[in-house]
mmCIF file of C-alpha atoms in Angstrom:
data_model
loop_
_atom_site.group_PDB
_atom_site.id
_atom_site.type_symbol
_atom_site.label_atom_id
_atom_site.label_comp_id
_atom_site.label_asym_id
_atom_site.label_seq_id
_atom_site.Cartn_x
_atom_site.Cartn_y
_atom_site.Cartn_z
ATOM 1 C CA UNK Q 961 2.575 11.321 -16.693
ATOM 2 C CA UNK Q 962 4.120 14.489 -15.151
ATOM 3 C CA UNK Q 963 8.418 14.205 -15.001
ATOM 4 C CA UNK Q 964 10.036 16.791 -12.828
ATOM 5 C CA UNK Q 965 13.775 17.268 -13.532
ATOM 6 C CA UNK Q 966 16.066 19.325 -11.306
ATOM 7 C CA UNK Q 967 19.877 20.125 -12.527
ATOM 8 C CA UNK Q 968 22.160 20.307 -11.312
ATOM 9 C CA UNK Q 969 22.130 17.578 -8.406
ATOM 10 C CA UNK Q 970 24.477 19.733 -6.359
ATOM 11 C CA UNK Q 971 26.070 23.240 -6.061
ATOM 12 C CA UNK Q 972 28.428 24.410 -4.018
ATOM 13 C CA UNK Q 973 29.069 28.416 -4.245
ATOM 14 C CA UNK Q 974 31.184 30.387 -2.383
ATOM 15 C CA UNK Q 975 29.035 33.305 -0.058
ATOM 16 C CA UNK Q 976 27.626 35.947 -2.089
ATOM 17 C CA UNK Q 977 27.386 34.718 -4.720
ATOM 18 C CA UNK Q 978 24.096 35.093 -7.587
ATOM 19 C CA UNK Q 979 22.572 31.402 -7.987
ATOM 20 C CA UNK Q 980 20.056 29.695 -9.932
ATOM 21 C CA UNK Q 981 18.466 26.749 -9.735
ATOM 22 C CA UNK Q 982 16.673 24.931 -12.748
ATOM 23 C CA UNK Q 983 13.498 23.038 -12.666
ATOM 24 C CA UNK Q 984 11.975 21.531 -15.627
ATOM 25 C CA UNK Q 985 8.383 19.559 -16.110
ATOM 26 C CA UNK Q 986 7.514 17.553 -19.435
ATOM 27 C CA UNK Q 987 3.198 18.170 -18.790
ATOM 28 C CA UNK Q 988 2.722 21.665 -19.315
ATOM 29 C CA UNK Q 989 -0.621 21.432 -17.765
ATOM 30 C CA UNK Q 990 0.013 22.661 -14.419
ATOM 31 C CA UNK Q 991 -2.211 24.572 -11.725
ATOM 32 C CA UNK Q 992 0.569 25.735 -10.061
ATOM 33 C CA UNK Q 993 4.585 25.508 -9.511
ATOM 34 C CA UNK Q 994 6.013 25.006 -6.068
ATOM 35 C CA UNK Q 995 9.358 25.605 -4.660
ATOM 36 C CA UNK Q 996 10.575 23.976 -1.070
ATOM 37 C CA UNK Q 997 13.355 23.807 1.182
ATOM 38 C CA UNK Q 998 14.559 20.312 2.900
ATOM 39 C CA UNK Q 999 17.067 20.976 5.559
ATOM 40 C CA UNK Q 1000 18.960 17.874 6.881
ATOM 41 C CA UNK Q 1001 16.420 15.215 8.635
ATOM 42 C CA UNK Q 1002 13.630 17.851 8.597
ATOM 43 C CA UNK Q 1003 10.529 18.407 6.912
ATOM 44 C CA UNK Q 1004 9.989 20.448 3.920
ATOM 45 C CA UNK Q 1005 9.134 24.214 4.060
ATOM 46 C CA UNK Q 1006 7.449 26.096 1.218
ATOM 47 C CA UNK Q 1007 9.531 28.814 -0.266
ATOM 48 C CA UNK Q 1008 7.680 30.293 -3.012
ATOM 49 C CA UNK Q 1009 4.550 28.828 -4.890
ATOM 50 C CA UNK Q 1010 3.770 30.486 -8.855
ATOM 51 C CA UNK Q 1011 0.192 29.918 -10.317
ATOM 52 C CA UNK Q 1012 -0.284 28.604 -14.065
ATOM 53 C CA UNK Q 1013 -0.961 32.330 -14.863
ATOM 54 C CA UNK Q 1014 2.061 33.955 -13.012
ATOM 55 C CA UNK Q 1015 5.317 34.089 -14.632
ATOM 56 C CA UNK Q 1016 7.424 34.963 -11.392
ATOM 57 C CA UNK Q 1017 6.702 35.237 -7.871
ATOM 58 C CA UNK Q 1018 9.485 37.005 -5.041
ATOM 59 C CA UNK Q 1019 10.346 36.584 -1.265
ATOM 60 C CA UNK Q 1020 13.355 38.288 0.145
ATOM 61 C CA UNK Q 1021 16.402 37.219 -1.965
ATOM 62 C CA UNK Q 1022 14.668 34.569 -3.752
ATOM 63 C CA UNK Q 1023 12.837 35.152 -7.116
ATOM 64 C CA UNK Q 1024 10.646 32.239 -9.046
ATOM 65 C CA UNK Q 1025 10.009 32.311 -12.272
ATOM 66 C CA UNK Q 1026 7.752 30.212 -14.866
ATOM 67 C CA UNK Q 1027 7.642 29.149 -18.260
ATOM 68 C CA UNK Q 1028 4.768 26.844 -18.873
ATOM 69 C CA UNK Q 1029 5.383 26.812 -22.244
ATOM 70 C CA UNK Q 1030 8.772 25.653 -22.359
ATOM 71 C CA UNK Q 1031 8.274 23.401 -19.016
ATOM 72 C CA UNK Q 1032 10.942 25.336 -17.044
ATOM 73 C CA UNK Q 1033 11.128 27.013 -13.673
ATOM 74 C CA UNK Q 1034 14.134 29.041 -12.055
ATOM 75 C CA UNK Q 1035 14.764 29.768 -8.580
ATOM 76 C CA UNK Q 1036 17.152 33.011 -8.219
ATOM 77 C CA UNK Q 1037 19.005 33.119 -4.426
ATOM 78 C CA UNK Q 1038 20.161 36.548 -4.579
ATOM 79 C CA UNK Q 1039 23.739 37.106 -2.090
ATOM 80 C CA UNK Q 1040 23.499 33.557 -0.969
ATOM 81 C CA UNK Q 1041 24.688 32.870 2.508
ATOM 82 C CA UNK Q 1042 25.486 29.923 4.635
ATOM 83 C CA UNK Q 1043 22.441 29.336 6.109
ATOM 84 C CA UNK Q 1044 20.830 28.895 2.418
ATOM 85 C CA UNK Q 1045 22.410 25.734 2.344
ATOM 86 C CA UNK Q 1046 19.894 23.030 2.025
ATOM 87 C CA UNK Q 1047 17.897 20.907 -0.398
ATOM 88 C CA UNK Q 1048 15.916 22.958 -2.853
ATOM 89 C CA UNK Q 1049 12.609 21.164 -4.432
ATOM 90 C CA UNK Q 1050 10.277 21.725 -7.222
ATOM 91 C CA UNK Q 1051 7.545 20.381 -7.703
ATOM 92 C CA UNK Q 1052 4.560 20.731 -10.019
ATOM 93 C CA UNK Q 1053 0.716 19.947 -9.303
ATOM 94 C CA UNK Q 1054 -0.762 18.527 -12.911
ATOM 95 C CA UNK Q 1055 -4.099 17.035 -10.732
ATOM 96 C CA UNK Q 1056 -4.667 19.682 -8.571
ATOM 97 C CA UNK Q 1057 -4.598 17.214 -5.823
ATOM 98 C CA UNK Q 1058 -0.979 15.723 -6.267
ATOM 99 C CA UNK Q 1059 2.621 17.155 -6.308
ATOM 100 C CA UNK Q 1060 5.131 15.345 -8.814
ATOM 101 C CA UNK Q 1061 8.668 16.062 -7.339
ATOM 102 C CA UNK Q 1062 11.891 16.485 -8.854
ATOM 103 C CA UNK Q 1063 14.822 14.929 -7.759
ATOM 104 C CA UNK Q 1064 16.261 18.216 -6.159
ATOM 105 C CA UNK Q 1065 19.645 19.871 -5.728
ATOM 106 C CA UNK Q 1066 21.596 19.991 -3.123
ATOM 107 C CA UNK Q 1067 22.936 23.489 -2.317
ATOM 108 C CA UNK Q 1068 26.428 24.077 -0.201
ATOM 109 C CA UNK Q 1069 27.371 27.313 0.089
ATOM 110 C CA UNK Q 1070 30.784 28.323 1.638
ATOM 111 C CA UNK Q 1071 31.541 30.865 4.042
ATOM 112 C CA UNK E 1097 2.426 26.399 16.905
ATOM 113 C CA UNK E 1098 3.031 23.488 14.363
ATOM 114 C CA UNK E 1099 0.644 23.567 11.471
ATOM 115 C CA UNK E 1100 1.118 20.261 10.421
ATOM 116 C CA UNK E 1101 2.380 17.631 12.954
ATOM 117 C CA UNK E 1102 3.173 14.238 12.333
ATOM 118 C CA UNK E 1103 3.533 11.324 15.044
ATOM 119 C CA UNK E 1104 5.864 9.905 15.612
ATOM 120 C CA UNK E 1105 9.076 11.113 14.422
ATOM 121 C CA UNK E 1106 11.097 7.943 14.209
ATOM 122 C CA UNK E 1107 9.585 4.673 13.805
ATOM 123 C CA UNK E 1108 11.434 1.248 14.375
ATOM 124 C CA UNK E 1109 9.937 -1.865 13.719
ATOM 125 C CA UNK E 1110 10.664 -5.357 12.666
ATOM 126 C CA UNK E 1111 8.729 -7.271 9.589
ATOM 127 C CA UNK E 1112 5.741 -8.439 9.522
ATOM 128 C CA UNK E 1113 4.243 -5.915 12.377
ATOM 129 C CA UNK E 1114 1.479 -3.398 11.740
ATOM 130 C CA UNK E 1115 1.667 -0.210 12.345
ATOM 131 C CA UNK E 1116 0.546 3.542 12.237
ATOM 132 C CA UNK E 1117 1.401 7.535 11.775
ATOM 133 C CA UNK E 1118 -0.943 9.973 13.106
ATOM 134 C CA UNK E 1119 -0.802 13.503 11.279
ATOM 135 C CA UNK E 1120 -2.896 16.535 12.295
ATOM 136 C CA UNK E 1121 -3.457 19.831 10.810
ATOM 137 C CA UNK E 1122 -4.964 23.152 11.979
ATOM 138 C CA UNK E 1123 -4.670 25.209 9.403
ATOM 139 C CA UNK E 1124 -8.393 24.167 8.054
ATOM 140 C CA UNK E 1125 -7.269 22.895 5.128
ATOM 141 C CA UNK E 1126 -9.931 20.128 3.659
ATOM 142 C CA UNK E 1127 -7.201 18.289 1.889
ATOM 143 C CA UNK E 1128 -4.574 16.117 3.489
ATOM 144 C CA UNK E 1129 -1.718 14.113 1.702
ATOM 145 C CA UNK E 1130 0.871 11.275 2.504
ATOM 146 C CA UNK E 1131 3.823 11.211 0.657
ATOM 147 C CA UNK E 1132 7.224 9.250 0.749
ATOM 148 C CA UNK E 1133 10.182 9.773 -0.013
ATOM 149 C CA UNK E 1134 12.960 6.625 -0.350
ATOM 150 C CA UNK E 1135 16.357 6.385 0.665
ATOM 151 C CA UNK E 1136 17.105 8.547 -2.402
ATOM 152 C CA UNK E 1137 15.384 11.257 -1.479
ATOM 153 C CA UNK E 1138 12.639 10.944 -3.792
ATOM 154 C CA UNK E 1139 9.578 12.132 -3.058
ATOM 155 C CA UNK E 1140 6.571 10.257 -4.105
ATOM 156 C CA UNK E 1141 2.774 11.186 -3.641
ATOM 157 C CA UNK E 1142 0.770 8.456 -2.048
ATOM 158 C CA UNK E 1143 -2.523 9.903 -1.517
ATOM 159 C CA UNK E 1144 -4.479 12.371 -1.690
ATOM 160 C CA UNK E 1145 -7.917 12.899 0.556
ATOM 161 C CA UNK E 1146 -10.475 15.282 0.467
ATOM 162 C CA UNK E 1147 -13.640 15.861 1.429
ATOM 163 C CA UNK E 1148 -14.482 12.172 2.112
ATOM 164 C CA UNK E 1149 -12.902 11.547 -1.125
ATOM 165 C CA UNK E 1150 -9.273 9.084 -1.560
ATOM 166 C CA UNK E 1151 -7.361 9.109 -4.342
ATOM 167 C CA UNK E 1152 -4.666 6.528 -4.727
ATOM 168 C CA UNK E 1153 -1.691 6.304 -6.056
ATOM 169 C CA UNK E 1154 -2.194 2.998 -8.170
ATOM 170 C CA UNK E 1155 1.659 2.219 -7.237
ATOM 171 C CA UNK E 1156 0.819 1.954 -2.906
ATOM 172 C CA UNK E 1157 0.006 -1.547 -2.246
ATOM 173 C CA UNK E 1158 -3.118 -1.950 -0.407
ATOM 174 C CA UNK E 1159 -1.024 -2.422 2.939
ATOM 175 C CA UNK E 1160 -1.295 1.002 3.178
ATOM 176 C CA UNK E 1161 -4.390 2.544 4.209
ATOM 177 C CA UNK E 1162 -5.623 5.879 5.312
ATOM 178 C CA UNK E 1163 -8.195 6.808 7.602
ATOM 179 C CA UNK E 1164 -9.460 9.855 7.956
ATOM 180 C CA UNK E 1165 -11.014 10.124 11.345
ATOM 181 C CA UNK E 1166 -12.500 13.669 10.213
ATOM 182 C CA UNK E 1167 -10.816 16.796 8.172
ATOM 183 C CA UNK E 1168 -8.017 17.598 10.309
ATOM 184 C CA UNK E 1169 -6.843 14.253 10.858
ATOM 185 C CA UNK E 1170 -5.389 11.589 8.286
ATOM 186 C CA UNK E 1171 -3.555 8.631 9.751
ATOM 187 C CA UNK E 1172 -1.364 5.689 7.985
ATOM 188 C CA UNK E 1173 -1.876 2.590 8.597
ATOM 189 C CA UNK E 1174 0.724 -0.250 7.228
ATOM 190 C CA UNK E 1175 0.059 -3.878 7.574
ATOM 191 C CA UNK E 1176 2.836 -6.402 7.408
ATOM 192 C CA UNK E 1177 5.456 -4.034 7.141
ATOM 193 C CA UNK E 1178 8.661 -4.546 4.781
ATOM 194 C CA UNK E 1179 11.906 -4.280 4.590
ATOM 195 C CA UNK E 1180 11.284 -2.037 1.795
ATOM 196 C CA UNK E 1181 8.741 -0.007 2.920
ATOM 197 C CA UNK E 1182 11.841 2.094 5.297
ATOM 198 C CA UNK E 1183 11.399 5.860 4.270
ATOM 199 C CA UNK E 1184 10.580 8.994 5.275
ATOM 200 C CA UNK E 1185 6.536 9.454 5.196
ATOM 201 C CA UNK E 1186 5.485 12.988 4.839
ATOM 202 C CA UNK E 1187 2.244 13.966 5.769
ATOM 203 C CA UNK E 1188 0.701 17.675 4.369
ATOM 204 C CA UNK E 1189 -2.612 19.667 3.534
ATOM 205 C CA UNK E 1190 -3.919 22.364 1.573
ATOM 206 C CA UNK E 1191 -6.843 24.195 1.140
ATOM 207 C CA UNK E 1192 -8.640 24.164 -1.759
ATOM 208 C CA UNK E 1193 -7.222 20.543 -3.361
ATOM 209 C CA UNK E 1194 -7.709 20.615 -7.276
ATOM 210 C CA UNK E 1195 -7.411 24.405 -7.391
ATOM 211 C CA UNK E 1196 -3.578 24.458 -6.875
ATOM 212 C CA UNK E 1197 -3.603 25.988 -3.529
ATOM 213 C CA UNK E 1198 0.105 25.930 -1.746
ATOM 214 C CA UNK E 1199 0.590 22.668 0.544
ATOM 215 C CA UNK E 1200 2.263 22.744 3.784
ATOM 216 C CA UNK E 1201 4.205 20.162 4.791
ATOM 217 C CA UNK E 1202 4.968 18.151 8.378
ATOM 218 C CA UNK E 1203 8.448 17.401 9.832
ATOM 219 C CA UNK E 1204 8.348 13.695 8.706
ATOM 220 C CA UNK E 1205 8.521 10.113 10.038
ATOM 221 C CA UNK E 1206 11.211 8.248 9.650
ATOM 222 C CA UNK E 1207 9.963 4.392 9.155
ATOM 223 C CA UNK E 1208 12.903 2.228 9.592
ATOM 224 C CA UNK E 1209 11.600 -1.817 9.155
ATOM 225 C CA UNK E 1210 14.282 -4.507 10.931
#
């Protein structure tokens, strides 16, 4: 049974600053690795999504990278700003049908 | 214009009733999902439908049930709702299910049960 494990919990950054975010997954059988934003009382919204063959994937100021073999994803927020803060997610789809969650962190960043 | 919408947004019921959240997608995706997430902001898959085909999470009790009206549509239906069973129900889709294609996500109902 797939565990996804986000750390930390919560991060709070001043702007500008470099971040990362760490994901990890015990089944290294995945199709794919998929990162979302939650903002407060909305839905989520897909931020970057890495096959089982990629190792990284980038969108603006974020970067994504995988390690299947070591059950570890990073999201990178390059020159984070206020408006990145939010609840990041990871998740990984083992059945191809079904995304197993992590617990998430919950990003502040100060202006 | 919404990709995946989910009605309603907020739910409030007492115990006991039955009840339902529609969810819609027009992306053309053939696979649709519910999932949950609890009051610590878990998120949990519940199902999975595609093609005609359910797959269950062996941990939903059987008062849930989807229907699937046809491929654009899947609806929740809860009988004898819980206190328990207050969360926020996510409804998605994506094309392709069981080749890892990238799911898109709706804005969530909140089900709170009185």
């Amino acid at each position: 049974k797939q565990e996804v494990t986000q750390i930390p919990a919560a991060l709070s950054v001043p702007e500008g600053e470099n971040l990362v975010l760490n994901c990890s997954f015990t089944d290294s059988a995945i199709y794919n690795l998929q990162w979302f934003r939650q903002d407060p009382g909305k839905g989520l919204t897909s931020l970057l999504l890495i096959q089982s063959s990629q190792r990284e994937q980038t969108s603006g100021r974020l970067n994504a990278s995988l390690d299947k073999s070591s059950g570890r994803s990073t999201l990178y927020i390059a020159a984070s700003q206020p408006g990145d803060s939010a609840t990041y997610l990871c998740a990984a789809d083992n059945a191809g049908n079904m995304l197993t969650f992590g617990g998430g962190t919950r990003l502040m960043v100060k202006p | 214009d919404t990709a995946v919408s989910q009605t309603p947004k907020y739910l409030v019921t007492q115990m006991g009733n039955d009840k339902s959240i529609k969810c819609e997608q027009n992306l053309g995706h053939d696979t649709m999902y519910w999932y949950k997430q609890d009051s610590k902001k878990f998120l949990k898959i519940m199902f999975s439908y595609n093609n005609k085909e359910l797959i269950i999470n062996e941990t939903v009790p059987n008062r849930f049930s989807p229907k699937s009206p046809d491929k654009a549509h899947l609806n929740l239906h809860i009988n004898s709702l819980e206190l328990g069973d207050s969360a926020v129900y996510f409804c998605a889709s994506s094309s392709e299910g069981g080749n890892g294609a990238e799911a898109f996500f709706g804005q969530g109902t909140r089900l709170t049960v009185v």
